[in-house]
GROMACS .gro file of C-alpha atoms in nm:
model
  358
    1UNK     CA    1  -2.275   2.350  -1.623
    2UNK     CA    2  -2.205   2.499  -1.281
    3UNK     CA    3  -2.507   2.307  -1.151
    4UNK     CA    4  -2.392   1.986  -1.320
    5UNK     CA    5  -2.050   2.021  -1.158
    6UNK     CA    6  -2.201   2.088  -0.816
    7UNK     CA    7  -2.419   1.777  -0.851
    8UNK     CA    8  -2.110   1.573  -0.934
    9UNK     CA    9  -1.923   1.704  -0.630
   10UNK     CA   10  -2.201   1.577  -0.405
   11UNK     CA   11  -2.107   1.221  -0.493
   12UNK     CA   12  -1.733   1.245  -0.427
   13UNK     CA   13  -1.623   0.957  -0.208
   14UNK     CA   14  -1.919   0.734  -0.298
   15UNK     CA   15  -1.875   0.636  -0.662
   16UNK     CA   16  -1.524   0.489  -0.692
   17UNK     CA   17  -1.383   0.351  -0.913
   18UNK     CA   18  -1.628   0.545  -1.135
   19UNK     CA   19  -1.617   0.924  -1.161
   20UNK     CA   20  -1.882   1.128  -0.983
   21UNK     CA   21  -2.058   1.302  -1.272
   22UNK     CA   22  -2.340   1.556  -1.281
   23UNK     CA   23  -2.593   1.602  -1.561
   24UNK     CA   24  -2.855   1.873  -1.616
   25UNK     CA   25  -3.114   1.863  -1.898
   26UNK     CA   26  -3.262   2.194  -2.015
   27UNK     CA   27  -3.550   2.250  -2.256
   28UNK     CA   28  -3.695   2.587  -2.343
   29UNK     CA   29  -3.489   2.760  -2.077
   30UNK     CA   30  -3.622   2.532  -1.801
   31UNK     CA   31  -3.446   2.250  -1.617
   32UNK     CA   32  -3.643   1.932  -1.683
   33UNK     CA   33  -3.401   1.674  -1.545
   34UNK     CA   34  -3.095   1.654  -1.326
   35UNK     CA   35  -2.888   1.369  -1.193
   36UNK     CA   36  -2.561   1.261  -1.037
   37UNK     CA   37  -2.379   0.931  -1.040
   38UNK     CA   38  -2.541   0.708  -0.778
   39UNK     CA   39  -2.344   0.558  -0.487
   40UNK     CA   40  -2.145   0.261  -0.608
   41UNK     CA   41  -2.116   0.414  -0.955
   42UNK     CA   42  -2.452   0.302  -1.101
   43UNK     CA   43  -2.673   0.434  -1.246
   44UNK     CA   44  -2.480   0.706  -1.424
   45UNK     CA   45  -2.579   1.072  -1.399
   46UNK     CA   46  -2.716   1.084  -1.755
   47UNK     CA   47  -2.946   0.787  -1.689
   48UNK     CA   48  -3.083   0.951  -1.374
   49UNK     CA   49  -3.140   1.286  -1.547
   50UNK     CA   50  -3.306   1.127  -1.852
   51UNK     CA   51  -3.542   0.928  -1.629
   52UNK     CA   52  -3.644   1.247  -1.452
   53UNK     CA   53  -3.694   1.438  -1.777
   54UNK     CA   54  -3.896   1.165  -1.948
   55UNK     CA   55  -4.048   1.282  -2.277
   56UNK     CA   56  -3.931   1.638  -2.212
   57UNK     CA   57  -3.578   1.528  -2.302
   58UNK     CA   58  -3.672   1.532  -2.672
   59UNK     CA   59  -3.534   1.851  -2.825
   60UNK     CA   60  -3.346   1.940  -2.506
   61UNK     CA   61  -2.983   2.022  -2.423
   62UNK     CA   62  -2.784   1.808  -2.177
   63UNK     CA   63  -2.500   1.956  -1.972
   64UNK     CA   64  -2.256   1.690  -1.847
   65UNK     CA   65  -1.945   1.736  -1.631
   66UNK     CA   66  -1.759   1.450  -1.805
   67UNK     CA   67  -1.785   1.284  -2.146
   68UNK     CA   68  -2.075   1.034  -2.158
   69UNK     CA   69  -1.957   0.673  -2.167
   70UNK     CA   70  -1.950   0.491  -2.501
   71UNK     CA   71  -1.886   0.134  -2.386
   72UNK     CA   72  -2.113  -0.145  -2.266
   73UNK     CA   73  -2.072  -0.224  -1.898
   74UNK     CA   74  -2.344  -0.319  -1.653
   75UNK     CA   75  -2.565  -0.079  -1.849
   76UNK     CA   76  -2.569   0.050  -2.206
   77UNK     CA   77  -2.365   0.350  -2.322
   78UNK     CA   78  -2.491   0.685  -2.196
   79UNK     CA   79  -2.406   0.847  -2.530
   80UNK     CA   80  -2.652   0.619  -2.709
   81UNK     CA   81  -2.913   0.677  -2.439
   82UNK     CA   82  -2.890   1.053  -2.493
   83UNK     CA   83  -2.936   1.008  -2.869
   84UNK     CA   84  -3.229   0.770  -2.820
   85UNK     CA   85  -3.399   1.016  -2.583
   86UNK     CA   86  -3.395   1.288  -2.849
   87UNK     CA   87  -3.133   1.516  -2.695
   88UNK     CA   88  -3.029   1.760  -2.969
   89UNK     CA   89  -2.727   1.921  -2.801
   90UNK     CA   90  -2.474   1.809  -2.542
   91UNK     CA   91  -2.251   2.057  -2.361
   92UNK     CA   92  -1.955   1.878  -2.206
   93UNK     CA   93  -1.696   2.007  -1.965
   94UNK     CA   94  -1.422   1.752  -2.017
   95UNK     CA   95  -1.321   1.455  -2.230
   96UNK     CA   96  -1.287   1.124  -2.044
   97UNK     CA   97  -0.931   0.987  -2.035
   98UNK     CA   98  -1.050   0.627  -1.983
   99UNK     CA   99  -0.933   0.432  -2.289
  100UNK     CA  100  -1.281   0.280  -2.322
  101UNK     CA  101  -1.423   0.629  -2.381
  102UNK     CA  102  -1.151   0.885  -2.471
  103UNK     CA  103  -1.352   1.083  -2.726
  104UNK     CA  104  -1.570   0.796  -2.841
  105UNK     CA  105  -1.866   0.922  -2.640
  106UNK     CA  106  -1.865   1.260  -2.811
  107UNK     CA  107  -1.803   1.092  -3.149
  108UNK     CA  108  -2.106   0.867  -3.092
  109UNK     CA  109  -2.319   1.171  -3.012
  110UNK     CA  110  -2.211   1.351  -3.327
  111UNK     CA  111  -2.274   1.037  -3.533
  112UNK     CA  112  -2.628   1.036  -3.392
  113UNK     CA  113  -2.689   1.392  -3.509
  114UNK     CA  114  -2.631   1.560  -3.171
  115UNK     CA  115  -2.452   1.894  -3.160
  116UNK     CA  116  -2.157   1.880  -2.918
  117UNK     CA  117  -1.996   2.174  -2.739
  118UNK     CA  118  -1.685   2.084  -2.541
  119UNK     CA  119  -1.468   2.263  -2.285
  120UNK     CA  120  -1.725   2.460  -2.084
  121UNK     CA  121  -1.583   2.513  -1.731
  122UNK     CA  122  -1.314   2.258  -1.816
  123UNK     CA  123  -1.069   2.383  -1.551
  124UNK     CA  124  -1.318   2.332  -1.268
  125UNK     CA  125  -1.417   1.993  -1.410
  126UNK     CA  126  -1.050   1.887  -1.420
  127UNK     CA  127  -1.019   1.972  -1.050
  128UNK     CA  128  -1.338   1.786  -0.961
  129UNK     CA  129  -1.239   1.475  -1.157
  130UNK     CA  130  -0.868   1.487  -1.073
  131UNK     CA  131  -0.875   1.162  -0.875
  132UNK     CA  132  -1.049   0.968  -1.150
  133UNK     CA  133  -0.821   1.115  -1.416
  134UNK     CA  134  -0.505   1.037  -1.220
  135UNK     CA  135  -0.612   0.677  -1.172
  136UNK     CA  136  -0.698   0.623  -1.540
  137UNK     CA  137  -0.391   0.806  -1.671
  138UNK     CA  138  -0.109   0.706  -1.434
  139UNK     CA  139  -0.264   0.440  -1.212
  140UNK     CA  140  -0.274   0.610  -0.873
  141UNK     CA  141  -0.538   0.804  -0.677
  142UNK     CA  142  -0.528   1.171  -0.590
  143UNK     CA  143  -0.363   1.229  -0.252
  144UNK     CA  144  -0.475   1.500  -0.011
  145UNK     CA  145  -0.247   1.547   0.289
  146UNK     CA  146  -0.423   1.684   0.596
  147UNK     CA  147  -0.220   1.843   0.874
  148UNK     CA  148  -0.364   1.980   1.199
  149UNK     CA  149  -0.097   2.142   1.410
  150UNK     CA  150   0.006   2.421   1.644
  151UNK     CA  151   0.125   2.759   1.522
  152UNK     CA  152   0.482   2.626   1.530
  153UNK     CA  153   0.398   2.315   1.327
  154UNK     CA  154   0.374   2.053   1.602
  155UNK     CA  155   0.117   1.774   1.618
  156UNK     CA  156   0.185   1.659   1.975
  157UNK     CA  157   0.381   1.746   2.285
  158UNK     CA  158   0.706   1.569   2.375
  159UNK     CA  159   0.499   1.321   2.579
  160UNK     CA  160   0.274   1.244   2.283
  161UNK     CA  161  -0.037   1.436   2.394
  162UNK     CA  162  -0.228   1.557   2.087
  163UNK     CA  163  -0.599   1.572   2.180
  164UNK     CA  164  -0.698   1.830   2.098
  165UNK     CA  165  -0.475   2.086   1.929
  166UNK     CA  166  -0.748   2.217   1.698
  167UNK     CA  167  -1.110   2.285   1.793
  168UNK     CA  168  -1.439   2.109   1.729
  169UNK     CA  169  -1.522   2.312   1.417
  170UNK     CA  170  -1.196   2.210   1.249
  171UNK     CA  171  -1.245   1.846   1.345
  172UNK     CA  172  -1.595   1.852   1.201
  173UNK     CA  173  -1.461   1.987   0.874
  174UNK     CA  174  -1.208   1.701   0.868
  175UNK     CA  175  -1.499   1.455   0.892
  176UNK     CA  176  -1.647   1.629   0.588
  177UNK     CA  177  -1.320   1.579   0.401
  178UNK     CA  178  -1.324   1.211   0.495
  179UNK     CA  179  -1.671   1.180   0.345
  180UNK     CA  180  -1.549   1.339   0.018
  181UNK     CA  181  -1.263   1.093  -0.022
  182UNK     CA  182  -1.275   0.723  -0.107
  183UNK     CA  183  -1.028   0.638   0.169
  184UNK     CA  184  -0.854   0.773   0.479
  185UNK     CA  185  -0.489   0.669   0.516
  186UNK     CA  186  -0.253   0.668   0.814
  187UNK     CA  187   0.077   0.511   0.909
  188UNK     CA  188   0.125   0.232   1.162
  189UNK     CA  189   0.274   0.471   1.419
  190UNK     CA  190  -0.041   0.683   1.421
  191UNK     CA  191  -0.256   0.370   1.450
  192UNK     CA  192  -0.060   0.256   1.754
  193UNK     CA  193  -0.035   0.596   1.922
  194UNK     CA  194  -0.387   0.731   1.867
  195UNK     CA  195  -0.605   0.419   1.829
  196UNK     CA  196  -0.825   0.605   1.576
  197UNK     CA  197  -1.152   0.486   1.423
  198UNK     CA  198  -1.106   0.694   1.102
  199UNK     CA  199  -1.482   0.700   1.041
  200UNK     CA  200  -1.716   0.982   0.943
  201UNK     CA  201  -1.931   1.078   1.240
  202UNK     CA  202  -2.211   1.322   1.321
  203UNK     CA  203  -2.269   1.436   0.963
  204UNK     CA  204  -2.567   1.219   0.875
  205UNK     CA  205  -2.388   1.045   0.586
  206UNK     CA  206  -2.467   0.681   0.514
  207UNK     CA  207  -2.130   0.573   0.375
  208UNK     CA  208  -1.785   0.530   0.522
  209UNK     CA  209  -1.448   0.569   0.351
  210UNK     CA  210  -1.208   0.278   0.334
  211UNK     CA  211  -0.957   0.290   0.623
  212UNK     CA  212  -0.603   0.233   0.491
  213UNK     CA  213  -0.310   0.167   0.724
  214UNK     CA  214   0.049   0.153   0.599
  215UNK     CA  215   0.222  -0.108   0.815
  216UNK     CA  216   0.525  -0.290   0.679
  217UNK     CA  217   0.522  -0.556   0.952
  218UNK     CA  218   0.148  -0.553   1.039
  219UNK     CA  219   0.249  -0.476   1.398
  220UNK     CA  220  -0.083  -0.315   1.483
  221UNK     CA  221  -0.285  -0.352   1.806
  222UNK     CA  222  -0.528  -0.641   1.780
  223UNK     CA  223  -0.753  -0.494   2.049
  224UNK     CA  224  -0.773  -0.144   1.900
  225UNK     CA  225  -1.067   0.026   1.731
  226UNK     CA  226  -0.949  -0.064   1.381
  227UNK     CA  227  -0.928  -0.434   1.464
  228UNK     CA  228  -1.263  -0.435   1.644
  229UNK     CA  229  -1.443  -0.272   1.350
  230UNK     CA  230  -1.260  -0.439   1.059
  231UNK     CA  231  -1.563  -0.650   0.980
  232UNK     CA  232  -1.801  -0.354   0.983
  233UNK     CA  233  -1.613  -0.071   0.807
  234UNK     CA  234  -1.365  -0.151   0.527
  235UNK     CA  235  -1.007  -0.179   0.651
  236UNK     CA  236  -0.719  -0.224   0.406
  237UNK     CA  237  -0.368  -0.295   0.532
  238UNK     CA  238  -0.068  -0.228   0.308
  239UNK     CA  239   0.224  -0.443   0.421
  240UNK     CA  240   0.559  -0.585   0.314
  241UNK     CA  241   0.655  -0.943   0.235
  242UNK     CA  242   0.819  -0.978   0.577
  243UNK     CA  243   0.495  -0.927   0.771
  244UNK     CA  244   0.462  -1.299   0.834
  245UNK     CA  245   0.181  -1.532   0.725
  246UNK     CA  246   0.043  -1.562   1.077
  247UNK     CA  247  -0.021  -1.188   1.104
  248UNK     CA  248  -0.173  -1.180   0.756
  249UNK     CA  249  -0.405  -1.464   0.853
  250UNK     CA  250  -0.510  -1.295   1.178
  251UNK     CA  251  -0.602  -0.968   1.007
  252UNK     CA  252  -0.780  -1.145   0.725
  253UNK     CA  253  -0.978  -1.333   0.986
  254UNK     CA  254  -1.081  -1.004   1.143
  255UNK     CA  255  -1.218  -0.888   0.806
  256UNK     CA  256  -0.934  -0.671   0.676
  257UNK     CA  257  -0.816  -0.669   0.316
  258UNK     CA  258  -0.440  -0.723   0.280
  259UNK     CA  259  -0.241  -0.548   0.006
  260UNK     CA  260   0.121  -0.666  -0.031
  261UNK     CA  261   0.346  -0.376  -0.137
  262UNK     CA  262   0.708  -0.334  -0.237
  263UNK     CA  263   0.966  -0.222   0.019
  264UNK     CA  264   1.202   0.066  -0.048
  265UNK     CA  265   1.482   0.104   0.204
  266UNK     CA  266   1.334   0.053   0.549
  267UNK     CA  267   0.974   0.137   0.462
  268UNK     CA  268   0.706   0.055   0.212
  269UNK     CA  269   0.755   0.215  -0.127
  270UNK     CA  270   0.495   0.497  -0.139
  271UNK     CA  271   0.478   0.479  -0.519
  272UNK     CA  272   0.387   0.112  -0.507
  273UNK     CA  273   0.143   0.165  -0.220
  274UNK     CA  274  -0.051   0.417  -0.428
  275UNK     CA  275  -0.035   0.197  -0.737
  276UNK     CA  276  -0.184  -0.089  -0.536
  277UNK     CA  277  -0.459   0.139  -0.403
  278UNK     CA  278  -0.531   0.262  -0.755
  279UNK     CA  279  -0.547  -0.093  -0.887
  280UNK     CA  280  -0.798  -0.170  -0.612
  281UNK     CA  281  -1.022   0.110  -0.742
  282UNK     CA  282  -0.950   0.409  -0.519
  283UNK     CA  283  -0.949   0.753  -0.683
  284UNK     CA  284  -0.921   0.991  -0.383
  285UNK     CA  285  -0.720   0.930  -0.065
  286UNK     CA  286  -0.703   1.157   0.240
  287UNK     CA  287  -0.379   1.108   0.434
  288UNK     CA  288  -0.412   1.199   0.803
  289UNK     CA  289  -0.066   1.107   0.931
  290UNK     CA  290   0.172   1.067   1.076
  291UNK     CA  291   0.485   1.268   1.018
  292UNK     CA  292   0.691   0.987   0.865
  293UNK     CA  293   0.420   0.896   0.615
  294UNK     CA  294   0.366   1.262   0.525
  295UNK     CA  295   0.739   1.306   0.462
  296UNK     CA  296   0.751   0.989   0.254
  297UNK     CA  297   0.469   1.107   0.028
  298UNK     CA  298   0.610   1.458  -0.007
  299UNK     CA  299   0.961   1.333  -0.082
  300UNK     CA  300   0.821   1.111  -0.358
  301UNK     CA  301   0.617   1.400  -0.507
  302UNK     CA  302   0.292   1.214  -0.449
  303UNK     CA  303   0.090   1.484  -0.270
  304UNK     CA  304  -0.162   1.666  -0.489
  305UNK     CA  305  -0.338   1.880  -0.228
  306UNK     CA  306  -0.260   2.007   0.122
  307UNK     CA  307  -0.520   2.095   0.383
  308UNK     CA  308  -0.376   2.258   0.691
  309UNK     CA  309  -0.546   2.351   1.018
  310UNK     CA  310  -0.340   2.582   1.236
  311UNK     CA  311  -0.427   2.644   1.601
  312UNK     CA  312  -0.329   2.949   1.803
  313UNK     CA  313  -0.094   2.778   2.045
  314UNK     CA  314   0.279   2.706   2.054
  315UNK     CA  315   0.424   2.373   2.170
  316UNK     CA  316   0.795   2.428   2.116
  317UNK     CA  317   1.087   2.250   1.956
  318UNK     CA  318   1.054   1.945   2.181
  319UNK     CA  319   0.711   1.873   2.036
  320UNK     CA  320   0.649   1.622   1.757
  321UNK     CA  321   0.682   1.788   1.412
  322UNK     CA  322   0.393   1.751   1.170
  323UNK     CA  323   0.624   1.632   0.891
  324UNK     CA  324   0.923   1.403   0.935
  325UNK     CA  325   1.270   1.455   0.795
  326UNK     CA  326   1.291   1.528   0.422
  327UNK     CA  327   1.668   1.552   0.397
  328UNK     CA  328   1.658   1.881   0.211
  329UNK     CA  329   1.973   2.091   0.173
  330UNK     CA  330   1.843   2.349  -0.076
  331UNK     CA  331   1.514   2.539  -0.078
  332UNK     CA  332   1.480   2.479  -0.452
  333UNK     CA  333   1.429   2.109  -0.377
  334UNK     CA  334   1.139   2.170  -0.137
  335UNK     CA  335   0.791   2.063  -0.256
  336UNK     CA  336   0.595   2.374  -0.354
  337UNK     CA  337   0.219   2.426  -0.343
  338UNK     CA  338  -0.013   2.708  -0.449
  339UNK     CA  339  -0.256   2.862  -0.199
  340UNK     CA  340  -0.618   2.839  -0.317
  341UNK     CA  341  -0.821   2.901   0.000
  342UNK     CA  342  -0.781   3.028   0.354
  343UNK     CA  343  -1.046   3.097   0.616
  344UNK     CA  344  -1.116   3.100   0.988
  345UNK     CA  345  -1.273   2.779   1.117
  346UNK     CA  346  -1.385   2.852   1.470
  347UNK     CA  347  -1.071   2.948   1.663
  348UNK     CA  348  -0.840   2.792   1.401
  349UNK     CA  349  -0.725   2.879   1.050
  350UNK     CA  350  -0.777   2.646   0.755
  351UNK     CA  351  -0.554   2.679   0.449
  352UNK     CA  352  -0.581   2.472   0.132
  353UNK     CA  353  -0.302   2.430  -0.124
  354UNK     CA  354  -0.269   2.249  -0.455
  355UNK     CA  355   0.033   2.108  -0.634
  356UNK     CA  356   0.241   2.381  -0.797
  357UNK     CA  357   0.330   2.262  -1.145
  358UNK     CA  358   0.591   2.528  -1.225
   0.00000   0.00000   0.00000
C-alpha cells in the first residue's frame, strides 16, 4: 500500500478533476503490475496495473489507494475490470466520497466474489487525496498557502524590493510545489508588482499548473508575462461584475479564461472564488501571495496547509508584512496550524503546517 500511495503522489497536479490514484498488483509475493492515474485522469491506475500484469492478475491481490470506480464514464468501471481479470482480493486505503462511487466500488467487488480489506494506511491516503475529497464533499479545492519571508516576517522592503529574500534551493522547492498542485494563485497586486510567470521551470516536467489571478477589476498589465503567455499556459482570471465588458473581452482575446465571482465588501468573496475554482475542476491550489489575499483566505478559514520559507535576514517594521491585516483582538481567534515538517533548505528553513482541527 505504501508503494501504491507513492505512485499516486507522483501524479498530483496532473490528473484533476480526477484523483491521482496508485495501484499495485501482487501475486505469490511478487509485484506483477503497478500503475498510477495517467495525466488528464485517464486511464485509471487499476487499468494501467492490470495491463502490465496481464494473465498474472488472475489469483492476485490488488492494492489501491482509493476505492475503484463503479460508474461508466469514458471507460468501464475499474471494479468490474478487477473482477474480470481474476483478482481475488482488493486491499483499499480509502472509500471514495464521490456520490457516483461512495462504497459502490467495494460492493461491486464483493458481489463479484472478491475479498475486500479496507482502511489500510487510511490516514496517509486521506492526506494524499485531500484535494479531491474536499472538492467532492464541499465543492472547493485544497488550499496551500506558501510564504517566503525574512526572519521578521517581511516579504519586501519599504521600497518593494523582494528579489531575492530566500535562496535558489528554496525557490527550486517552490517550483516542485507548483508542479504538485493543479493551480498557482496570486492576487492582482502581486501580478502588478512582480510581473510573475508562475510556471514550473528547470525541473524537467512536461505540464504546467493553471495560473489563477484574483482581480476584481481586471486591472492587470496587458504587456506583462501573464498576458503574453495567456495563450500558451492556462490563465484563469477571477473578477467581479464591475470589471467591465471591454476588459473581459480583451483578456478573453488573449486566451485567458474568465471566472465571474461574487464581491464581499471591497474585494472578491474568497469562498465564492474557491467554489468557482472547484466547479471548474481544480482540486489543489497553491497560493503564492500577496499579503491581502493571504489574509483574506486565513480570515475565511480556507487555508488547509501552510508552507513557510524563512531566510536569515531582518528587514524591519517598515517592510511589507507577509500577511495583511486580520483584525484580530484575541489570540483565541487566530487561525491555528499543526507543525508536520521542518528542515534546512540551503541557507533557509522550510516549515510545513496543516490545519489544526481542535
